[in-house]
Coordinates of C-alpha atoms in Angstrom, one line a residue:
M1 CA -57.1 -25.3 149.8
A2 CA -58.1 -24.1 146.3
D3 CA -61.8 -23.2 145.6
E4 CA -63.4 -26.2 143.8
R5 CA -65.1 -23.9 141.4
T6 CA -61.8 -22.4 140.1
R7 CA -59.3 -25.1 140.7
R8 CA -59.5 -26.5 137.2
A9 CA -60.0 -23.2 135.4
R10 CA -58.1 -22.7 132.2
I11 CA -57.3 -19.1 131.4
S12 CA -56.6 -18.2 127.8
L13 CA -57.0 -15.6 125.1
A14 CA -60.2 -16.3 123.2
G15 CA -60.1 -17.4 119.6
P16 CA -62.7 -17.0 116.9
S17 CA -64.4 -20.3 117.9
D18 CA -64.9 -18.9 121.5
R19 CA -66.9 -15.9 120.3
P20 CA -70.3 -17.6 120.0
A21 CA -70.2 -18.8 123.6
I22 CA -69.1 -15.4 124.8
Y23 CA -71.9 -13.7 123.0
A24 CA -74.4 -16.2 124.3
M25 CA -73.2 -15.7 127.9
R26 CA -73.4 -11.9 127.4
H27 CA -77.0 -12.3 126.2
E28 CA -77.8 -14.5 129.2
V29 CA -76.4 -12.2 131.7
Y30 CA -76.9 -8.7 130.3
A31 CA -80.2 -9.1 128.5
K32 CA -82.0 -11.9 130.4
E33 CA -80.6 -11.6 133.9
L34 CA -79.9 -7.9 134.3
G35 CA -82.2 -6.5 131.6
Q36 CA -79.6 -4.0 130.4
H37 CA -80.2 -5.0 126.8
K38 CA -83.2 -6.3 124.9
T39 CA -83.4 -10.0 124.4
N40 CA -83.2 -11.3 120.8
N41 CA -84.1 -14.4 118.9
E42 CA -80.4 -15.2 118.2
Q43 CA -79.7 -15.1 122.0
M44 CA -76.4 -13.5 121.3
L45 CA -75.1 -10.1 122.4
C46 CA -72.2 -8.3 120.8
D47 CA -71.3 -4.8 119.7
S48 CA -69.2 -2.8 117.3
L49 CA -66.1 -3.0 119.6
D50 CA -66.1 -6.8 119.1
G51 CA -64.5 -6.2 115.7
F52 CA -61.2 -5.4 117.3
N53 CA -61.3 -6.1 121.0
E54 CA -59.8 -9.2 122.7
Y55 CA -61.3 -11.5 125.3
I56 CA -59.6 -13.5 128.0
T57 CA -61.7 -16.5 129.0
A58 CA -61.9 -18.9 131.9
K59 CA -63.0 -22.4 131.0
I60 CA -63.8 -25.2 133.5
D61 CA -64.0 -28.7 132.0
G62 CA -64.0 -27.2 128.6
E63 CA -67.1 -25.0 129.3
L64 CA -67.0 -21.2 129.4
A65 CA -67.1 -20.0 133.0
G66 CA -66.3 -16.4 132.5
F67 CA -64.5 -13.7 130.5
I68 CA -63.3 -10.2 130.3
S69 CA -63.1 -7.9 127.3
I70 CA -60.1 -5.7 126.5
T71 CA -60.3 -2.8 124.1
P72 CA -56.9 -1.9 122.9
P73 CA -55.8 1.5 121.7
G74 CA -55.6 2.2 118.0
S75 CA -59.3 2.1 117.0
G76 CA -60.1 5.5 118.4
R77 CA -63.1 4.1 120.2
Y78 CA -63.8 2.9 123.7
S79 CA -67.0 1.8 125.3
I80 CA -66.7 4.5 127.9
D81 CA -67.2 7.1 125.1
K82 CA -70.9 6.2 125.2
Y83 CA -71.3 7.3 128.8
V84 CA -68.8 10.1 129.6
A85 CA -67.3 12.8 127.5
R86 CA -63.5 12.3 127.2
D87 CA -62.8 15.9 128.5
A88 CA -64.6 15.0 131.7
L89 CA -62.2 12.2 132.4
P90 CA -58.7 12.5 134.0
L91 CA -57.3 10.3 131.2
V92 CA -55.0 10.7 128.3
F93 CA -56.5 8.9 125.3
D94 CA -53.3 7.7 123.7
E95 CA -51.5 4.4 122.7
G96 CA -51.0 3.5 126.4
L97 CA -54.7 3.4 127.3
Y98 CA -56.6 0.2 127.4
E99 CA -60.2 -0.5 128.5
L100 CA -61.4 -3.5 130.4
R101 CA -65.1 -4.2 130.3
I102 CA -67.9 -6.8 130.6
L103 CA -66.1 -8.8 133.3
T104 CA -68.6 -11.7 133.4
V105 CA -68.7 -14.9 135.4
A106 CA -71.3 -17.6 134.9
K107 CA -73.9 -17.7 137.8
Q108 CA -72.6 -21.1 139.1
H109 CA -69.1 -19.7 139.5
R110 CA -69.9 -16.4 141.1
G111 CA -68.3 -16.0 144.5
S112 CA -65.3 -18.0 143.3
R113 CA -61.9 -16.5 142.4
L114 CA -62.6 -16.3 138.7
A115 CA -63.3 -12.6 138.6
A116 CA -60.0 -11.9 140.3
V117 CA -58.1 -14.3 138.1
L118 CA -59.6 -12.7 134.9
M119 CA -58.8 -9.2 136.1
Y120 CA -55.2 -10.2 136.8
A121 CA -54.9 -11.9 133.5
A122 CA -56.2 -8.9 131.6
G123 CA -53.9 -6.6 133.6
R124 CA -50.9 -8.8 132.6
W125 CA -52.0 -8.8 129.0
V126 CA -52.1 -5.0 128.9
E127 CA -48.8 -4.7 130.7
E128 CA -47.1 -7.0 128.3
R129 CA -48.2 -4.8 125.4
G130 CA -46.9 -1.6 127.0
G131 CA -50.1 -0.3 128.5
R132 CA -49.7 2.5 131.0
H133 CA -53.3 3.1 132.0
I134 CA -56.5 1.1 132.2
V135 CA -60.0 2.4 132.2
V136 CA -62.6 0.0 133.5
M137 CA -66.2 -0.3 132.6
G138 CA -68.5 -2.0 135.1
R139 CA -71.5 -1.8 137.2
T140 CA -71.2 0.2 140.4
K141 CA -72.8 -2.7 142.3
I142 CA -69.5 -4.6 141.8
L143 CA -67.2 -1.6 142.3
S144 CA -65.7 -3.2 145.4
I145 CA -64.3 -6.1 143.3
Y146 CA -62.3 -3.6 141.2
L147 CA -61.2 -1.6 144.2
K148 CA -60.1 -4.7 146.1
H149 CA -57.8 -5.6 143.2
G150 CA -56.0 -2.3 143.1
L151 CA -58.0 -0.3 140.6
R152 CA -59.1 3.2 141.5

């Protein structure tokens, strides 16, 4: 039987009208809940990569339930550059490398299948565009989720 929290999820590529809800959820989770960023009066969190990245969203009953960000090649920048020197990574930074980051699921939907569904959708999106490698940014606390779904 399908999990009630994900049964009616609609997975789609985010459009411009989805960005405010995504940025608000990012602020809620990464600034307020986890304290990884400072809170701000706008209660929105975005960064310079948002100018060219893509988001895949999960909506339940029309409300944002989760998302994952995809940084495509071509801009010359990835989020991982802020944390690790490229020459320290066993990756080739070319047109086949994509980055997945900020996999986020709203609190009331955690423990459901949404994270797995979003990761699968992002992987398919990358595959359809000829991606050969994916680098993933995430918290080590949830590393098991990534490993469980075939990433290494």
